[in-house]
Amino acid sequence: MSFELAEAQLLKRGVKLEEIAKIVYKLQLPYHDDLTVEQCYDSVKAVLQKREVQYTLFTGIALDELAERKLLPEPLQSIMEADEPLYGVDETMALGITSVFGMIGLTSFGYLDKVKPDLIGNLNNQGDHIHVYLDDLVAGLAAAASARIAHKSQKATNYSKD
């Protein structure tokens, strides 16, 4: 698998990595005065390089597309069409992406899933498409990329009393 294929799958569904990078930027700017959107974009790309992240994206996007074409068996088809709040499998898959970078990714994902800022909210509210998985997968990507930046922070690397 490749980064290019994963990016193409996202683009096909209307998701640009730059938009995810802007979400990452908003999450991490309070902790990094000199942060740039370009650094956030690089972090999104780094997360998307991971094969397990790519596989998760491919699976979720395929399920959304099958639901749009009404090709899922019942009751799954009806659950997807209703975006059933108690379904939870979409969040579970997205948590697989966030877990790559630890608990900070999990807490960031919870925030993004609840608030649904920017692109995430747009995906969640598109009535002409089914994005049961995609909105959560984008939140997972943003949360993981944000956590990756947090883990690389120079502020968190030295706790010696020397």
CSV table of N, CA and C in Angstrom, one decimal:
chain,number,residue,atom,x,y,z
A,1,MET,N,0.8,-1.2,0.0
A,1,MET,CA,0.0,0.0,0.0
A,1,MET,C,0.9,1.2,0.0
A,2,SER,N,0.3,2.4,-0.3
A,2,SER,CA,1.1,3.6,-0.4
A,2,SER,C,0.3,4.8,0.2
A,3,PHE,N,1.1,5.7,0.5
A,3,PHE,CA,0.6,7.0,1.0
A,3,PHE,C,-0.3,7.6,-0.1
A,4,GLU,N,0.1,7.5,-1.4
A,4,GLU,CA,-0.6,8.1,-2.5
A,4,GLU,C,-2.0,7.5,-2.7
A,5,LEU,N,-2.1,6.2,-2.5
A,5,LEU,CA,-3.4,5.6,-2.6
A,5,LEU,C,-4.3,6.0,-1.5
A,6,ALA,N,-3.8,6.1,-0.3
A,6,ALA,CA,-4.6,6.6,0.8
A,6,ALA,C,-5.1,8.0,0.6
A,7,GLU,N,-4.2,8.8,0.2
A,7,GLU,CA,-4.5,10.2,-0.1
A,7,GLU,C,-5.6,10.3,-1.2
A,8,ALA,N,-5.4,9.5,-2.2
A,8,ALA,CA,-6.4,9.5,-3.3
A,8,ALA,C,-7.8,9.1,-2.8
A,9,GLN,N,-7.8,8.1,-1.9
A,9,GLN,CA,-9.1,7.6,-1.4
A,9,GLN,C,-9.8,8.8,-0.6
A,10,LEU,N,-9.0,9.5,0.1
A,10,LEU,CA,-9.5,10.6,0.9
A,10,LEU,C,-10.0,11.7,-0.1
A,11,LEU,N,-9.2,12.0,-1.1
A,11,LEU,CA,-9.6,13.1,-2.0
A,11,LEU,C,-10.9,12.7,-2.8
A,12,LYS,N,-11.0,11.4,-3.1
A,12,LYS,CA,-12.2,11.0,-3.8
A,12,LYS,C,-13.5,11.2,-2.9
A,13,ARG,N,-13.3,11.3,-1.6
A,13,ARG,CA,-14.4,11.5,-0.7
A,13,ARG,C,-14.5,13.0,-0.3
A,14,GLY,N,-13.7,13.8,-0.9
A,14,GLY,CA,-13.7,15.3,-0.6
A,14,GLY,C,-12.9,15.7,0.5
A,15,VAL,N,-11.9,14.9,0.9
A,15,VAL,CA,-11.0,15.3,2.1
A,15,VAL,C,-9.6,15.6,1.6
A,16,LYS,N,-9.2,16.8,1.9
A,16,LYS,CA,-7.8,17.2,1.6
A,16,LYS,C,-7.0,17.2,2.9
A,17,LEU,N,-5.8,16.7,2.7
A,17,LEU,CA,-4.9,16.7,3.9
A,17,LEU,C,-4.7,18.0,4.5
A,18,GLU,N,-4.7,19.1,3.7
A,18,GLU,CA,-4.5,20.4,4.2
A,18,GLU,C,-5.6,20.8,5.2
A,19,GLU,N,-6.8,20.3,5.0
A,19,GLU,CA,-7.9,20.6,5.9
A,19,GLU,C,-7.7,19.9,7.2
A,20,ILE,N,-7.2,18.7,7.1
A,20,ILE,CA,-6.9,18.0,8.4
A,20,ILE,C,-5.7,18.7,9.1
A,21,ALA,N,-4.7,19.2,8.4
A,21,ALA,CA,-3.6,19.9,9.0
A,21,ALA,C,-4.1,21.1,9.7
A,22,LYS,N,-5.1,21.8,9.2
A,22,LYS,CA,-5.6,23.0,9.9
A,22,LYS,C,-6.3,22.6,11.2
A,23,ILE,N,-6.9,21.5,11.3
A,23,ILE,CA,-7.5,21.0,12.6
A,23,ILE,C,-6.4,20.7,13.6
A,24,VAL,N,-5.3,20.0,13.1
A,24,VAL,CA,-4.2,19.7,13.9
A,24,VAL,C,-3.6,21.0,14.5
A,25,TYR,N,-3.4,22.0,13.6
A,25,TYR,CA,-2.9,23.3,14.0
A,25,TYR,C,-3.7,23.9,15.1
A,26,LYS,N,-5.0,23.9,15.0
A,26,LYS,CA,-5.8,24.5,16.1
A,26,LYS,C,-5.7,23.7,17.4
A,27,LEU,N,-5.5,22.4,17.3
A,27,LEU,CA,-5.3,21.6,18.5
A,27,LEU,C,-4.0,21.9,19.2
A,28,GLN,N,-3.0,22.1,18.4
A,28,GLN,CA,-1.6,22.2,19.0
A,28,GLN,C,-1.1,23.6,19.2
A,29,LEU,N,-1.6,24.5,18.5
A,29,LEU,CA,-1.1,25.9,18.6
A,29,LEU,C,-1.0,26.4,20.1
A,30,PRO,N,-2.0,26.1,21.0
A,30,PRO,CA,-1.9,26.7,22.3
A,30,PRO,C,-0.6,26.1,23.1
A,31,TYR,N,0.0,25.1,22.6
A,31,TYR,CA,1.1,24.5,23.2
A,31,TYR,C,2.5,24.7,22.5
A,32,HIS,N,2.4,25.3,21.3
A,32,HIS,CA,3.6,25.5,20.5
A,32,HIS,C,3.5,26.8,19.7
A,33,ASP,N,4.1,27.9,20.3
A,33,ASP,CA,4.0,29.2,19.8
A,33,ASP,C,4.5,29.3,18.3
A,34,ASP,N,5.5,28.5,18.0
A,34,ASP,CA,6.1,28.7,16.7
A,34,ASP,C,5.6,27.6,15.7
A,35,LEU,N,4.5,26.9,16.0
A,35,LEU,CA,3.9,25.9,15.1
A,35,LEU,C,3.4,26.5,13.8
A,36,THR,N,3.6,25.7,12.7
A,36,THR,CA,3.1,26.2,11.4
A,36,THR,C,2.2,25.1,10.9
A,37,VAL,N,1.3,25.5,10.0
A,37,VAL,CA,0.4,24.6,9.3
A,37,VAL,C,1.2,23.6,8.5
A,38,GLU,N,2.3,24.0,8.0
A,38,GLU,CA,3.1,23.1,7.2
A,38,GLU,C,3.6,21.9,8.1
A,39,GLN,N,4.1,22.2,9.3
A,39,GLN,CA,4.5,21.2,10.3
A,39,GLN,C,3.3,20.2,10.6
A,40,CYS,N,2.1,20.8,10.7
A,40,CYS,CA,1.0,19.9,10.9
A,40,CYS,C,0.7,19.1,9.7
A,41,TYR,N,0.8,19.6,8.5
A,41,TYR,CA,0.6,18.9,7.3
A,41,TYR,C,1.6,17.7,7.2
A,42,ASP,N,2.9,18.0,7.6
A,42,ASP,CA,3.9,16.9,7.6
A,42,ASP,C,3.5,15.8,8.6
A,43,SER,N,2.9,16.2,9.7
A,43,SER,CA,2.6,15.2,10.7
A,43,SER,C,1.4,14.4,10.2
A,44,VAL,N,0.4,15.0,9.6
A,44,VAL,CA,-0.7,14.2,9.0
A,44,VAL,C,-0.1,13.2,8.0
A,45,LYS,N,0.8,13.7,7.1
A,45,LYS,CA,1.4,12.8,6.1
A,45,LYS,C,2.1,11.6,6.8
A,46,ALA,N,2.8,11.9,7.9
A,46,ALA,CA,3.6,10.9,8.6
A,46,ALA,C,2.6,9.8,9.1
A,47,VAL,N,1.5,10.2,9.7
A,47,VAL,CA,0.5,9.3,10.2
A,47,VAL,C,-0.1,8.5,9.1
A,48,LEU,N,-0.3,9.1,8.0
A,48,LEU,CA,-0.9,8.4,6.8
A,48,LEU,C,0.1,7.5,6.2
A,49,GLN,N,1.3,7.6,6.5
A,49,GLN,CA,2.3,6.6,5.9
A,49,GLN,C,2.2,5.2,6.6
A,50,LYS,N,1.6,5.2,7.7
A,50,LYS,CA,1.5,3.9,8.5
A,50,LYS,C,0.5,3.0,7.8
A,51,ARG,N,0.9,1.8,7.5
A,51,ARG,CA,0.0,0.8,6.8
A,51,ARG,C,-1.2,0.5,7.6
A,52,GLU,N,-1.2,0.4,8.9
A,52,GLU,CA,-2.4,0.1,9.7
A,52,GLU,C,-3.4,1.2,9.6
A,53,VAL,N,-2.9,2.5,9.5
A,53,VAL,CA,-3.8,3.6,9.3
A,53,VAL,C,-4.4,3.5,7.9
A,54,GLN,N,-3.6,3.2,6.9
A,54,GLN,CA,-4.2,3.1,5.5
A,54,GLN,C,-5.2,2.0,5.5
A,55,TYR,N,-5.0,0.9,6.1
A,55,TYR,CA,-6.0,-0.2,6.1
A,55,TYR,C,-7.3,0.2,6.7
A,56,THR,N,-7.2,0.9,7.8
A,56,THR,CA,-8.4,1.4,8.5
A,56,THR,C,-9.2,2.3,7.6
A,57,LEU,N,-8.5,3.2,7.0
A,57,LEU,CA,-9.1,4.2,6.1
A,57,LEU,C,-9.8,3.4,4.9
A,58,PHE,N,-9.1,2.5,4.3
A,58,PHE,CA,-9.7,1.8,3.2
A,58,PHE,C,-11.0,1.0,3.6
A,59,THR,N,-11.0,0.5,4.8
A,59,THR,CA,-12.1,-0.3,5.3
A,59,THR,C,-13.3,0.6,5.5
A,60,GLY,N,-13.1,1.7,6.3
A,60,GLY,CA,-14.1,2.6,6.6
A,60,GLY,C,-14.7,3.3,5.4
A,61,ILE,N,-13.9,3.7,4.5
A,61,ILE,CA,-14.4,4.4,3.3
A,61,ILE,C,-15.2,3.4,2.4
A,62,ALA,N,-14.7,2.2,2.3
A,62,ALA,CA,-15.5,1.2,1.5
A,62,ALA,C,-16.8,0.9,2.1
A,63,LEU,N,-16.9,0.9,3.5
A,63,LEU,CA,-18.2,0.7,4.1
A,63,LEU,C,-19.2,1.8,3.9
A,64,ASP,N,-18.6,3.1,3.9
A,64,ASP,CA,-19.5,4.2,3.6
A,64,ASP,C,-20.0,4.2,2.2
A,65,GLU,N,-19.1,3.8,1.2
A,65,GLU,CA,-19.5,3.8,-0.2
A,65,GLU,C,-20.5,2.7,-0.4
A,66,LEU,N,-20.3,1.5,0.2
A,66,LEU,CA,-21.3,0.4,0.0
A,66,LEU,C,-22.6,0.8,0.6
A,67,ALA,N,-22.6,1.6,1.7
A,67,ALA,CA,-23.9,2.0,2.2
A,67,ALA,C,-24.6,3.0,1.3
A,68,GLU,N,-23.8,3.9,0.7
A,68,GLU,CA,-24.4,4.9,-0.3
A,68,GLU,C,-25.1,4.2,-1.4
A,69,ARG,N,-24.5,3.0,-1.8
A,69,ARG,CA,-25.0,2.3,-3.0
A,69,ARG,C,-26.0,1.2,-2.5
A,70,LYS,N,-26.4,1.3,-1.2
A,70,LYS,CA,-27.4,0.3,-0.6
A,70,LYS,C,-27.0,-1.1,-0.9
A,71,LEU,N,-25.7,-1.4,-0.6
A,71,LEU,CA,-25.2,-2.8,-0.9
A,71,LEU,C,-24.9,-3.5,0.4
A,72,LEU,N,-25.2,-3.0,1.6
A,72,LEU,CA,-24.9,-3.7,2.8
A,72,LEU,C,-26.1,-4.5,3.2
A,73,PRO,N,-25.9,-5.6,3.9
A,73,PRO,CA,-27.0,-6.4,4.4
A,73,PRO,C,-27.8,-5.7,5.5
A,74,GLU,N,-29.0,-6.0,5.7
A,74,GLU,CA,-29.8,-5.5,6.8
A,74,GLU,C,-29.4,-6.3,8.1
A,75,PRO,N,-29.4,-5.7,9.2
A,75,PRO,CA,-29.8,-4.3,9.5
A,75,PRO,C,-28.7,-3.3,9.4
A,76,LEU,N,-27.5,-3.7,8.9
A,76,LEU,CA,-26.4,-2.8,8.8
A,76,LEU,C,-26.7,-1.6,7.9
A,77,GLN,N,-27.4,-1.9,6.8
A,77,GLN,CA,-27.7,-0.8,5.8
A,77,GLN,C,-28.5,0.2,6.5
A,78,SER,N,-29.6,-0.1,7.2
A,78,SER,CA,-30.4,0.8,7.9
A,78,SER,C,-29.7,1.6,9.0
A,79,ILE,N,-28.8,0.9,9.7
A,79,ILE,CA,-28.0,1.5,10.8
A,79,ILE,C,-27.1,2.6,10.2
A,80,MET,N,-26.5,2.3,9.0
A,80,MET,CA,-25.6,3.2,8.4
A,80,MET,C,-26.3,4.4,7.8
A,81,GLU,N,-27.5,4.2,7.2
A,81,GLU,CA,-28.3,5.3,6.7
A,81,GLU,C,-28.7,6.2,7.8
A,82,ALA,N,-29.1,5.7,8.9
A,82,ALA,CA,-29.5,6.5,10.1
A,82,ALA,C,-28.3,7.1,10.8
A,83,ASP,N,-27.1,6.7,10.6
A,83,ASP,CA,-25.9,7.1,11.4
A,83,ASP,C,-26.3,6.9,12.8
A,84,GLU,N,-26.7,5.7,13.1
A,84,GLU,CA,-27.2,5.3,14.5
A,84,GLU,C,-26.2,5.7,15.6
A,85,PRO,N,-26.6,6.6,16.5
A,85,PRO,CA,-25.7,7.1,17.5
A,85,PRO,C,-25.0,6.0,18.4
A,86,LEU,N,-25.7,4.9,18.6
A,86,LEU,CA,-25.1,3.8,19.4
A,86,LEU,C,-24.3,2.8,18.6
A,87,TYR,N,-24.2,3.0,17.4
A,87,TYR,CA,-23.4,2.1,16.5
A,87,TYR,C,-22.0,1.9,17.0
A,88,GLY,N,-21.2,2.9,17.1
A,88,GLY,CA,-19.9,2.9,17.8
A,88,GLY,C,-18.7,2.2,17.1
A,89,VAL,N,-19.0,1.4,16.1
A,89,VAL,CA,-17.9,0.7,15.4
A,89,VAL,C,-17.0,1.7,14.7
A,90,ASP,N,-17.6,2.8,14.1
A,90,ASP,CA,-16.9,3.8,13.5
A,90,ASP,C,-15.9,4.5,14.4
A,91,GLU,N,-16.3,4.8,15.6
A,91,GLU,CA,-15.4,5.4,16.6
A,91,GLU,C,-14.3,4.4,17.0
A,92,THR,N,-14.7,3.1,17.1
A,92,THR,CA,-13.7,2.1,17.5
A,92,THR,C,-12.6,2.0,16.5
A,93,MET,N,-13.0,2.0,15.2
A,93,MET,CA,-12.0,1.9,14.1
A,93,MET,C,-11.0,3.2,14.2
A,94,ALA,N,-11.6,4.3,14.4
A,94,ALA,CA,-10.8,5.6,14.4
A,94,ALA,C,-9.9,5.6,15.6
A,95,LEU,N,-10.3,4.9,16.7
A,95,LEU,CA,-9.4,4.9,17.9
A,95,LEU,C,-8.2,4.0,17.6
A,96,GLY,N,-8.3,3.1,16.7
A,96,GLY,CA,-7.1,2.4,16.2
A,96,GLY,C,-6.0,3.3,15.6
A,97,ILE,N,-6.5,4.3,15.0
A,97,ILE,CA,-5.5,5.3,14.4
A,97,ILE,C,-4.9,6.1,15.5
A,98,THR,N,-5.8,6.6,16.5
A,98,THR,CA,-5.3,7.4,17.5
A,98,THR,C,-4.3,6.7,18.5
A,99,SER,N,-4.5,5.4,18.6
A,99,SER,CA,-3.7,4.7,19.6
A,99,SER,C,-2.2,4.6,19.2
A,100,VAL,N,-1.9,4.9,17.9
A,100,VAL,CA,-0.6,4.8,17.5
A,100,VAL,C,0.3,5.8,18.3
A,101,PHE,N,-0.3,6.9,18.8
A,101,PHE,CA,0.5,7.9,19.5
A,101,PHE,C,0.0,8.1,21.0
A,102,GLY,N,-0.6,7.1,21.6
A,102,GLY,CA,-0.9,7.1,23.0
A,102,GLY,C,-2.2,7.8,23.4
A,103,MET,N,-2.3,8.0,24.7
A,103,MET,CA,-3.5,8.6,25.3
A,103,MET,C,-3.8,10.0,24.9
A,104,ILE,N,-2.8,10.8,24.6
A,104,ILE,CA,-3.1,12.1,24.1
A,104,ILE,C,-3.9,12.1,22.8
A,105,GLY,N,-3.7,11.1,22.0
A,105,GLY,CA,-4.4,11.0,20.8
A,105,GLY,C,-5.9,10.6,21.1
A,106,LEU,N,-6.1,9.8,22.1
A,106,LEU,CA,-7.4,9.4,22.5
A,106,LEU,C,-8.2,10.6,23.0
A,107,THR,N,-7.6,11.4,23.9
A,107,THR,CA,-8.3,12.5,24.4
A,107,THR,C,-8.6,13.5,23.3
A,108,SER,N,-7.7,13.7,22.4
A,108,SER,CA,-7.9,14.7,21.3
A,108,SER,C,-9.1,14.2,20.4
A,109,PHE,N,-9.1,12.9,20.2
A,109,PHE,CA,-10.1,12.3,19.4
A,109,PHE,C,-11.5,12.5,20.0
A,110,GLY,N,-11.6,12.3,21.3
A,110,GLY,CA,-12.8,12.5,22.0
A,110,GLY,C,-13.3,13.9,21.9
A,111,TYR,N,-12.4,14.8,22.0
A,111,TYR,CA,-12.8,16.3,21.8
A,111,TYR,C,-13.3,16.5,20.4
A,112,LEU,N,-12.5,16.0,19.4
A,112,LEU,CA,-12.9,16.2,18.0
A,112,LEU,C,-14.3,15.6,17.7
A,113,ASP,N,-14.5,14.4,18.2
A,113,ASP,CA,-15.7,13.6,18.0
A,113,ASP,C,-16.9,14.4,18.6
A,114,LYS,N,-16.7,15.0,19.7
A,114,LYS,CA,-17.8,15.7,20.3
A,114,LYS,C,-18.1,17.1,19.7
A,115,VAL,N,-17.0,17.8,19.4
A,115,VAL,CA,-17.2,19.2,18.9
A,115,VAL,C,-17.4,19.2,17.4
A,116,LYS,N,-16.8,18.3,16.7
A,116,LYS,CA,-16.9,18.1,15.2
A,116,LYS,C,-16.5,19.5,14.5
A,117,PRO,N,-15.3,20.0,14.7
A,117,PRO,CA,-15.0,21.2,14.1
A,117,PRO,C,-14.7,21.1,12.6
A,118,ASP,N,-14.9,22.2,11.9
A,118,ASP,CA,-14.5,22.3,10.5
A,118,ASP,C,-14.9,21.1,9.6
A,119,LEU,N,-13.9,20.6,9.0
A,119,LEU,CA,-14.1,19.5,8.0
A,119,LEU,C,-14.9,18.3,8.7
A,120,ILE,N,-14.6,18.0,9.9
A,120,ILE,CA,-15.3,16.9,10.6
A,120,ILE,C,-16.8,17.1,10.6
A,121,GLY,N,-17.2,18.3,11.0
A,121,GLY,CA,-18.6,18.6,11.1
A,121,GLY,C,-19.2,18.6,9.7
A,122,ASN,N,-18.5,19.1,8.7
A,122,ASN,CA,-19.0,19.2,7.3
A,122,ASN,C,-19.3,17.7,6.8
A,123,LEU,N,-18.4,16.8,7.1
A,123,LEU,CA,-18.6,15.4,6.7
A,123,LEU,C,-19.7,14.8,7.4
A,124,ASN,N,-19.8,15.1,8.7
A,124,ASN,CA,-20.9,14.5,9.5
A,124,ASN,C,-22.3,15.0,9.1
A,125,ASN,N,-22.4,16.2,8.5
A,125,ASN,CA,-23.7,16.8,8.2
A,125,ASN,C,-24.0,16.7,6.7
A,126,GLN,N,-23.2,16.1,5.9
A,126,GLN,CA,-23.5,16.0,4.5
A,126,GLN,C,-24.6,15.0,4.2
A,127,GLY,N,-25.8,15.5,3.9
A,127,GLY,CA,-27.0,14.6,3.7
A,127,GLY,C,-26.9,13.8,2.5
A,128,ASP,N,-26.2,14.2,1.4
A,128,ASP,CA,-26.2,13.5,0.2
A,128,ASP,C,-25.1,12.4,0.1
A,129,HIS,N,-24.3,12.3,1.2
A,129,HIS,CA,-23.3,11.2,1.3
A,129,HIS,C,-23.4,10.5,2.6
A,130,ILE,N,-23.0,9.3,2.7
A,130,ILE,CA,-22.9,8.6,4.0
A,130,ILE,C,-21.4,8.6,4.4
A,131,HIS,N,-21.2,9.3,5.5
A,131,HIS,CA,-19.8,9.4,6.1
A,131,HIS,C,-19.8,8.9,7.5
A,132,VAL,N,-20.5,7.8,7.8
A,132,VAL,CA,-20.5,7.2,9.1
A,132,VAL,C,-19.1,7.0,9.6
A,133,TYR,N,-18.2,6.5,8.8
A,133,TYR,CA,-16.9,6.2,9.1
A,133,TYR,C,-15.9,7.4,8.9
A,134,LEU,N,-16.1,8.0,7.8
A,134,LEU,CA,-15.1,9.0,7.3
A,134,LEU,C,-14.9,10.2,8.3
A,135,ASP,N,-16.0,10.7,8.9
A,135,ASP,CA,-15.9,11.8,9.8
A,135,ASP,C,-15.0,11.4,11.0
A,136,ASP,N,-15.2,10.2,11.5
A,136,ASP,CA,-14.4,9.7,12.6
A,136,ASP,C,-13.0,9.4,12.2
A,137,LEU,N,-12.8,8.8,11.0
A,137,LEU,CA,-11.5,8.5,10.6
A,137,LEU,C,-10.6,9.8,10.4
A,138,VAL,N,-11.3,10.9,9.9
A,138,VAL,CA,-10.6,12.1,9.8
A,138,VAL,C,-10.2,12.7,11.2
A,139,ALA,N,-11.2,12.6,12.1
A,139,ALA,CA,-10.9,13.0,13.5
A,139,ALA,C,-9.7,12.2,14.1
A,140,GLY,N,-9.7,10.9,13.8
A,140,GLY,CA,-8.6,10.0,14.2
A,140,GLY,C,-7.3,10.4,13.6
A,141,LEU,N,-7.3,10.7,12.4
A,141,LEU,CA,-6.0,11.2,11.7
A,141,LEU,C,-5.5,12.5,12.3
A,142,ALA,N,-6.5,13.4,12.5
A,142,ALA,CA,-6.1,14.7,13.1
A,142,ALA,C,-5.6,14.5,14.6
A,143,ALA,N,-6.3,13.7,15.3
A,143,ALA,CA,-5.9,13.5,16.7
A,143,ALA,C,-4.5,12.8,16.8
A,144,ALA,N,-4.3,11.8,15.9
A,144,ALA,CA,-2.9,11.1,15.9
A,144,ALA,C,-1.8,12.1,15.5
A,145,ALA,N,-2.1,12.9,14.4
A,145,ALA,CA,-1.1,13.9,14.0
A,145,ALA,C,-0.8,14.9,15.0
A,146,SER,N,-1.8,15.3,15.8
A,146,SER,CA,-1.7,16.2,16.9
A,146,SER,C,-0.8,15.6,18.0
A,147,ALA,N,-1.1,14.4,18.3
A,147,ALA,CA,-0.4,13.7,19.4
A,147,ALA,C,1.1,13.5,19.0
A,148,ARG,N,1.3,13.2,17.7
A,148,ARG,CA,2.6,13.1,17.2
A,148,ARG,C,3.4,14.4,17.4
A,149,ILE,N,2.8,15.5,17.2
A,149,ILE,CA,3.5,16.8,17.4
A,149,ILE,C,3.8,16.9,18.9
A,150,ALA,N,2.8,16.6,19.7
A,150,ALA,CA,3.0,16.7,21.2
A,150,ALA,C,4.1,15.9,21.7
A,151,HIS,N,4.2,14.6,21.1
A,151,HIS,CA,5.3,13.7,21.5
A,151,HIS,C,6.7,14.2,21.1
A,152,LYS,N,6.7,15.0,20.1
A,152,LYS,CA,8.0,15.5,19.6
A,152,LYS,C,8.4,16.8,20.3
A,153,SER,N,7.6,17.4,21.1
A,153,SER,CA,7.9,18.6,21.8
A,153,SER,C,9.1,18.6,22.6
A,154,GLN,N,10.0,19.6,22.4
A,154,GLN,CA,11.2,19.7,23.2
A,154,GLN,C,10.9,20.0,24.6
A,155,LYS,N,9.8,20.5,25.0
A,155,LYS,CA,9.4,20.8,26.3
A,155,LYS,C,9.2,19.6,27.2
A,156,ALA,N,9.0,18.5,26.5
A,156,ALA,CA,8.6,17.2,27.3
A,156,ALA,C,9.8,16.2,27.3
A,157,THR,N,11.0,16.6,26.9
A,157,THR,CA,12.0,15.7,26.8
A,157,THR,C,13.0,15.7,27.9
A,158,ASN,N,13.1,16.7,28.7
A,158,ASN,CA,14.1,16.8,29.7
A,158,ASN,C,13.6,17.1,31.1
A,159,TYR,N,13.6,16.1,32.0
A,159,TYR,CA,13.1,16.2,33.3
A,159,TYR,C,14.2,16.1,34.4
A,160,SER,N,15.4,16.1,34.0
A,160,SER,CA,16.5,16.0,34.9
A,160,SER,C,16.7,17.2,35.8
A,161,LYS,N,17.3,17.1,37.0
A,161,LYS,CA,17.5,18.2,37.9
A,161,LYS,C,18.8,18.7,37.8
A,162,ASP,N,19.6,18.3,36.8
A,162,ASP,CA,21.0,18.8,36.6
A,162,ASP,C,21.0,20.3,36.3
